[in-house]
Amino acid sequence: MKALWLENNQLQLRADVPVPEPPPGEALVRVVRAGICNTDLELLQGYYPYTGILGHEFVGIVEQGPEELVGQRVVGEINAVCGRCRFCRSGQPTHCENRTVLGIVNRNGAFAEYLTLPVENLHRVPESVPTDAATFTEPVAAALEIQQQVPVRPEHRVLVVGDGKLGQLVAQTLALTGCDLQVVGRHRDKLANLAARGIQTNLADAVTERTFDLSVECTGNPEGFAIARRALRPRGTLVLKSTYAGQLTFDASSLVVDEITLVGSRCGPFPPALDLLAAGRVDVAPLIHARYTLNEGLAAFDRAKKRGVLKVLLEMSADS
Ligand SMILES: [Zn+2]
Ligand SMILES: [Zn+2]
């Protein structure tokens, strides 16, 4: 089969990758559509060692697996877990010590004609959710993880730093809580997407200091961290939603003095993400900036790397 293969920081389109054989408990999924995420771009730059097929945001159709799933449109949680280690047993499977992660850690990903995942990871896509929208289930779930970790209520002043792919979804999901939300970024056109939904936006340098109860850093760069930090009132909470290239330097003493809570945040729950997409309460259409076929995968990555480009989709096969 064809696949976008990463090896030694080089991405190549291969046509000689065998179609995977699902091991016991896993399903074979024909990939229909997939999204390129910043994590893919970071893997390409070698921030984490990985060799194999990239891609973890996808919609597919089950070709082999339990009868009730065969022929169904599905999305899949990306952590494949052991179920036996201390973190699995204590109800924290996304922290499984033996996990593989689709297209990220020791498991071939979605930029291919086929993938396999444990059956328990798969969720049927409701009829009412178009395939394009369903491709965003994984990042919408990751955005919702914030609300699993930190209470967000209407009286809270909340700042989202970053107007990129992740910041857009974080902002849209936080807005649903009714909190007093502001998003800052550097791109007027991207902020306009959010302003059109009634979300307050501002340019990054216009943040009022020591004001917000909660700030969410979605840029992955040290400047974004500094803005999110400055914006917090004493005893505020800083959520880190992006990974950082290299080390981050910050004034730890000021966190002590201001009694700031730092929260790292990663993967989130799929069912509420699918519910929001089904109800049309999160609008991903303005985030889609380009589409390519798998054959044009290298061009798709070049496009995704360009400044100001939001989501680039890869179209593998028909969604029926
Ligand atoms: Zn991602
Ligand atoms: Zn485990």
Short mmCIF file of C-alpha atoms and ligand atoms in Angstrom, two decimals:
data_model
loop_
_atom_site.label_atom_id
_atom_site.label_comp_id
_atom_site.label_asym_id
_atom_site.label_seq_id
_atom_site.Cartn_x
_atom_site.Cartn_y
_atom_site.Cartn_z
CA MET A 1 0.00 0.00 0.00
CA LYS A 2 0.96 3.66 -0.25
CA ALA A 3 2.04 5.50 2.86
CA LEU A 4 3.90 8.62 4.04
CA TRP A 5 6.91 7.13 5.78
CA LEU A 6 9.21 9.03 8.15
CA GLU A 7 12.77 7.88 8.60
CA ASN A 8 15.86 9.91 9.63
CA ASN A 9 13.80 13.14 9.57
CA GLN A 10 12.95 12.47 5.93
CA LEU A 11 9.40 12.01 4.74
CA GLN A 12 8.88 9.81 1.70
CA LEU A 13 5.92 8.49 -0.23
CA ARG A 14 6.31 4.74 -0.33
CA ALA A 15 4.21 2.33 -2.38
CA ASP A 16 5.75 -0.86 -1.01
CA VAL A 17 4.45 -0.93 2.57
CA PRO A 18 2.51 -4.15 3.25
CA VAL A 19 -1.16 -3.77 4.21
CA PRO A 20 -1.08 -4.37 7.99
CA GLU A 21 -2.52 -7.60 9.42
CA PRO A 22 -4.62 -6.77 12.48
CA PRO A 23 -3.36 -8.66 15.54
CA PRO A 24 -5.97 -10.20 17.88
CA GLY A 25 -8.22 -7.50 19.35
CA GLU A 26 -7.45 -5.03 16.56
CA ALA A 27 -9.39 -3.96 13.49
CA LEU A 28 -8.21 -3.21 9.97
CA VAL A 29 -9.36 0.26 8.93
CA ARG A 30 -9.30 1.69 5.41
CA VAL A 31 -8.33 5.33 5.83
CA VAL A 32 -10.69 7.81 4.19
CA ARG A 33 -9.36 11.16 5.33
CA ALA A 34 -6.63 12.40 7.66
CA GLY A 35 -5.43 15.73 9.01
CA ILE A 36 -1.87 17.02 9.33
CA CYS A 37 -1.20 18.25 12.87
CA ASN A 38 1.67 20.28 14.35
CA THR A 39 2.85 17.12 16.09
CA ASP A 40 3.46 15.61 12.63
CA LEU A 41 5.54 18.64 11.67
CA GLU A 42 7.49 18.35 14.93
CA LEU A 43 8.14 14.64 14.36
CA LEU A 44 9.45 15.54 10.92
CA GLN A 45 11.90 17.95 12.50
CA GLY A 46 13.11 15.19 14.79
CA TYR A 47 11.86 16.45 18.15
CA TYR A 48 11.03 12.86 19.08
CA PRO A 49 12.59 9.82 17.45
CA TYR A 50 10.08 7.98 15.28
CA THR A 51 10.36 5.76 12.25
CA GLY A 52 7.24 4.65 10.43
CA ILE A 53 4.01 5.98 8.97
CA LEU A 54 2.95 9.39 10.31
CA GLY A 55 -0.60 10.57 11.06
CA HIS A 56 -3.00 10.29 13.98
CA GLU A 57 -6.10 12.35 13.04
CA PHE A 58 -8.28 10.26 10.73
CA VAL A 59 -11.63 8.92 9.64
CA GLY A 60 -11.78 5.44 8.16
CA ILE A 61 -14.01 2.51 7.35
CA VAL A 62 -13.57 -0.78 9.17
CA GLU A 63 -12.76 -3.60 6.76
CA GLN A 64 -11.90 -6.38 9.24
CA GLY A 65 -13.06 -6.54 12.83
CA PRO A 66 -16.22 -7.15 14.85
CA GLU A 67 -19.28 -7.62 12.66
CA GLU A 68 -21.08 -4.59 14.07
CA LEU A 69 -18.21 -2.33 13.02
CA VAL A 70 -17.41 -3.70 9.56
CA GLY A 71 -18.41 -1.18 6.91
CA GLN A 72 -18.87 1.58 9.50
CA ARG A 73 -17.24 4.99 9.46
CA VAL A 74 -15.02 5.33 12.52
CA VAL A 75 -12.53 7.58 14.28
CA GLY A 76 -9.93 6.20 16.68
CA GLU A 77 -8.31 7.11 19.97
CA ILE A 78 -4.59 7.19 19.38
CA ASN A 79 -3.19 5.52 22.55
CA ALA A 80 -3.13 1.73 22.31
CA VAL A 81 -2.72 0.50 25.88
CA CYS A 82 -1.80 -2.69 27.74
CA GLY A 83 -4.63 -2.74 30.29
CA ARG A 84 -2.34 -4.32 32.90
CA CYS A 85 0.19 -1.73 34.08
CA ARG A 86 -0.31 0.38 37.21
CA PHE A 87 -1.59 3.39 35.25
CA CYS A 88 -4.04 1.33 33.19
CA ARG A 89 -5.30 -0.33 36.38
CA SER A 90 -5.74 3.00 38.12
CA GLY A 91 -7.96 4.36 35.34
CA GLN A 92 -5.34 6.45 33.53
CA PRO A 93 -4.91 4.47 30.31
CA THR A 94 -3.58 7.42 28.28
CA HIS A 95 -0.55 7.22 30.59
CA CYS A 96 -0.05 3.46 30.04
CA GLU A 97 3.63 2.59 30.51
CA ASN A 98 3.54 0.19 27.58
CA ARG A 99 1.45 2.27 25.20
CA THR A 100 1.99 2.69 21.52
CA VAL A 101 0.58 5.82 19.91
CA LEU A 102 -0.80 5.97 16.39
CA GLY A 103 1.75 7.61 14.10
CA ILE A 104 3.78 8.91 17.09
CA VAL A 105 5.22 6.06 19.21
CA ASN A 106 5.94 2.57 17.85
CA ARG A 107 2.73 2.27 15.83
CA ASN A 108 2.20 3.00 12.16
CA GLY A 109 -0.16 5.91 11.61
CA ALA A 110 -2.95 7.16 9.38
CA PHE A 111 -1.18 8.69 6.36
CA ALA A 112 -1.62 5.42 4.50
CA GLU A 113 -4.28 3.41 2.75
CA TYR A 114 -4.83 1.22 5.84
CA LEU A 115 -4.12 1.22 9.56
CA THR A 116 -4.87 -1.06 12.50
CA LEU A 117 -6.03 -0.06 15.98
CA PRO A 118 -7.48 -1.95 18.95
CA VAL A 119 -11.24 -2.35 18.53
CA GLU A 120 -11.76 -0.64 21.90
CA ASN A 121 -10.16 2.53 20.48
CA LEU A 122 -12.71 2.91 17.69
CA HIS A 123 -15.82 5.08 17.80
CA ARG A 124 -18.55 5.07 15.19
CA VAL A 125 -19.08 8.44 13.54
CA PRO A 126 -22.75 9.51 13.75
CA GLU A 127 -24.47 9.82 10.35
CA SER A 128 -24.94 13.54 10.88
CA VAL A 129 -21.22 14.28 11.15
CA PRO A 130 -19.59 14.87 7.76
CA THR A 131 -16.27 13.13 7.20
CA ASP A 132 -14.38 16.45 7.08
CA ALA A 133 -15.69 17.42 10.51
CA ALA A 134 -15.07 13.96 11.97
CA THR A 135 -11.40 14.25 10.99
CA PHE A 136 -11.17 16.85 13.78
CA THR A 137 -12.45 14.51 16.52
CA GLU A 138 -9.00 13.87 17.98
CA PRO A 139 -7.96 17.54 18.29
CA VAL A 140 -11.44 18.54 19.57
CA ALA A 141 -11.11 15.80 22.21
CA ALA A 142 -7.67 17.15 23.13
CA ALA A 143 -9.22 20.62 23.52
CA LEU A 144 -11.95 19.19 25.77
CA GLU A 145 -9.34 17.59 28.02
CA ILE A 146 -8.79 21.05 29.57
CA GLN A 147 -12.32 21.00 30.97
CA GLN A 148 -11.73 17.49 32.38
CA GLN A 149 -8.74 18.82 34.31
CA VAL A 150 -9.75 22.31 35.39
CA PRO A 151 -13.22 23.63 36.29
CA VAL A 152 -14.22 26.35 33.83
CA ARG A 153 -17.24 28.38 34.87
CA PRO A 154 -19.03 31.48 33.56
CA GLU A 155 -17.42 33.70 36.22
CA HIS A 156 -13.89 32.74 35.12
CA ARG A 157 -11.76 35.07 33.05
CA VAL A 158 -9.97 32.84 30.57
CA LEU A 159 -7.21 33.66 28.09
CA VAL A 160 -6.22 31.46 25.14
CA VAL A 161 -2.80 32.26 23.73
CA GLY A 162 -2.47 31.23 20.07
CA ASP A 163 -4.77 31.42 17.05
CA GLY A 164 -3.46 28.33 15.23
CA LYS A 165 -5.20 24.99 14.68
CA LEU A 166 -5.18 24.01 18.34
CA GLY A 167 -5.92 27.49 19.71
CA GLN A 168 -8.98 27.73 17.45
CA LEU A 169 -10.46 24.48 18.81
CA VAL A 170 -9.50 25.23 22.40
CA ALA A 171 -11.20 28.63 22.10
CA GLN A 172 -14.37 27.24 20.50
CA THR A 173 -14.74 24.54 23.17
CA LEU A 174 -14.01 26.92 26.08
CA ALA A 175 -16.52 29.42 24.69
CA LEU A 176 -19.26 26.81 25.21
CA THR A 177 -18.74 27.00 28.98
CA GLY A 178 -19.93 30.61 28.99
CA CYS A 179 -16.67 31.79 30.58
CA ASP A 180 -15.36 35.31 29.98
CA LEU A 181 -13.03 34.35 27.14
CA GLN A 182 -10.38 36.23 25.22
CA VAL A 183 -8.07 34.83 22.53
CA VAL A 184 -4.83 36.48 21.54
CA GLY A 185 -2.76 35.74 18.47
CA ARG A 186 -0.66 37.26 15.73
CA HIS A 187 -2.87 36.70 12.69
CA ARG A 188 -5.81 39.05 12.13
CA ASP A 189 -7.44 36.67 9.62
CA LYS A 190 -7.36 33.72 12.05
CA LEU A 191 -8.63 35.84 14.93
CA ALA A 192 -11.45 36.94 12.62
CA ASN A 193 -12.69 33.29 12.49
CA LEU A 194 -13.20 33.44 16.24
CA ALA A 195 -14.55 36.98 16.34
CA ALA A 196 -17.19 35.84 13.84
CA ARG A 197 -18.36 33.37 16.51
CA GLY A 198 -18.68 36.15 19.07
CA ILE A 199 -15.38 35.39 20.81
CA GLN A 200 -13.37 38.37 22.06
CA THR A 201 -9.98 38.57 20.31
CA ASN A 202 -6.90 40.71 20.56
CA LEU A 203 -3.36 40.95 19.26
CA ALA A 204 -0.82 39.14 21.43
CA ASP A 205 0.91 42.24 22.81
CA ALA A 206 -2.35 43.72 24.07
CA VAL A 207 -2.87 41.32 27.00
CA THR A 208 -3.73 42.86 30.36
CA GLU A 209 -1.32 41.54 32.98
CA ARG A 210 -2.27 39.80 36.23
CA THR A 211 -5.93 39.58 35.29
CA PHE A 212 -7.00 36.11 34.16
CA ASP A 213 -8.02 33.15 36.33
CA LEU A 214 -6.96 30.66 33.69
CA SER A 215 -4.67 30.91 30.69
CA VAL A 216 -4.16 28.24 28.07
CA GLU A 217 -0.92 28.22 26.11
CA CYS A 218 -1.46 26.85 22.58
CA THR A 219 1.56 28.17 20.69
CA GLY A 220 4.38 25.87 21.77
CA ASN A 221 6.82 28.77 21.78
CA PRO A 222 8.47 30.48 24.78
CA GLU A 223 6.91 33.83 23.93
CA GLY A 224 3.44 32.28 24.12
CA PHE A 225 4.33 30.83 27.50
CA ALA A 226 5.49 34.25 28.74
CA ILE A 227 2.25 35.90 27.63
CA ALA A 228 0.11 33.20 29.25
CA ARG A 229 2.13 33.54 32.47
CA ARG A 230 1.97 37.36 32.64
CA ALA A 231 -1.77 37.34 32.08
CA LEU A 232 -2.51 35.32 35.24
CA ARG A 233 -3.68 36.74 38.53
CA PRO A 234 -2.05 35.34 41.69
CA ARG A 235 -3.28 31.75 42.28
CA GLY A 236 -4.24 31.49 38.61
CA THR A 237 -3.88 28.31 36.54
CA LEU A 238 -1.68 27.97 33.47
CA VAL A 239 -2.59 25.10 31.14
CA LEU A 240 0.09 23.95 28.71
CA LYS A 241 -1.57 22.48 25.64
CA SER A 242 1.42 22.46 23.30
CA THR A 243 4.70 20.60 23.40
CA TYR A 244 7.87 22.67 23.14
CA ALA A 245 10.81 22.25 20.84
CA GLY A 246 13.76 22.00 23.22
CA GLN A 247 13.81 23.42 26.73
CA LEU A 248 11.64 26.20 28.06
CA THR A 249 13.23 28.78 30.38
CA PHE A 250 11.04 30.64 32.84
CA ASP A 251 11.16 32.38 36.20
CA ALA A 252 10.17 29.57 38.56
CA SER A 253 10.32 31.84 41.63
CA SER A 254 7.53 34.03 40.29
CA LEU A 255 5.33 30.92 40.05
CA VAL A 256 6.04 30.23 43.71
CA VAL A 257 5.41 33.80 44.83
CA ASP A 258 2.17 34.04 42.85
CA GLU A 259 1.15 30.47 43.77
CA ILE A 260 0.47 29.56 40.15
CA THR A 261 -0.83 26.10 39.24
CA LEU A 262 0.74 24.56 36.11
CA VAL A 263 -1.29 21.92 34.27
CA GLY A 264 0.03 19.83 31.37
CA SER A 265 -2.76 18.70 29.05
CA ARG A 266 -2.78 16.13 26.25
CA CYS A 267 -5.34 13.63 24.89
CA GLY A 268 -9.03 13.92 25.71
CA PRO A 269 -12.37 12.09 25.51
CA PHE A 270 -13.79 11.18 22.07
CA PRO A 271 -17.54 10.77 22.82
CA PRO A 272 -18.18 14.40 23.86
CA ALA A 273 -16.05 15.59 20.94
CA LEU A 274 -18.24 13.63 18.51
CA ASP A 275 -21.35 14.99 20.27
CA LEU A 276 -20.19 18.59 19.77
CA LEU A 277 -19.39 17.94 16.11
CA ALA A 278 -22.78 16.23 15.62
CA ALA A 279 -24.59 19.18 17.19
CA GLY A 280 -22.61 21.64 15.06
CA ARG A 281 -21.43 23.41 18.22
CA VAL A 282 -17.83 23.41 17.00
CA ASP A 283 -17.30 24.69 13.47
CA VAL A 284 -14.22 23.28 11.80
CA ALA A 285 -14.98 24.33 8.21
CA PRO A 286 -13.03 27.63 8.39
CA LEU A 287 -10.00 25.72 9.65
CA ILE A 288 -9.62 23.63 6.50
CA HIS A 289 -7.13 25.41 4.27
CA ALA A 290 -6.22 22.74 1.72
CA ARG A 291 -6.76 19.14 0.59
CA TYR A 292 -4.44 16.77 -1.19
CA THR A 293 -4.45 13.13 -2.22
CA LEU A 294 -2.08 10.67 -0.58
CA ASN A 295 0.01 10.73 -3.78
CA GLU A 296 0.50 14.46 -3.23
CA GLY A 297 1.41 13.89 0.41
CA LEU A 298 4.80 15.58 0.26
CA ALA A 299 3.24 18.71 -1.26
CA ALA A 300 0.59 18.58 1.46
CA PHE A 301 3.32 18.72 4.11
CA ASP A 302 5.05 21.62 2.35
CA ARG A 303 1.75 23.48 2.46
CA ALA A 304 1.10 22.61 6.11
CA LYS A 305 4.51 24.02 7.07
CA LYS A 306 3.74 27.43 5.54
CA ARG A 307 3.05 30.25 7.97
CA GLY A 308 -0.59 31.07 8.44
CA VAL A 309 -1.86 27.75 7.05
CA LEU A 310 -4.35 25.97 9.30
CA LYS A 311 -5.53 22.38 8.68
CA VAL A 312 -4.35 20.49 5.60
CA LEU A 313 -6.36 17.33 4.86
CA LEU A 314 -5.24 14.21 3.02
CA GLU A 315 -7.91 12.34 1.08
CA MET A 316 -7.18 8.63 0.81
CA SER A 317 -10.39 6.99 -0.40
CA ALA A 318 -14.16 7.35 -0.68
CA ASP A 319 -16.14 7.57 2.56
CA SER A 320 -18.64 4.86 1.70
ZN ZN B 1 -2.48 15.99 16.61
ZN ZN B 2 -0.88 -0.04 30.57
#
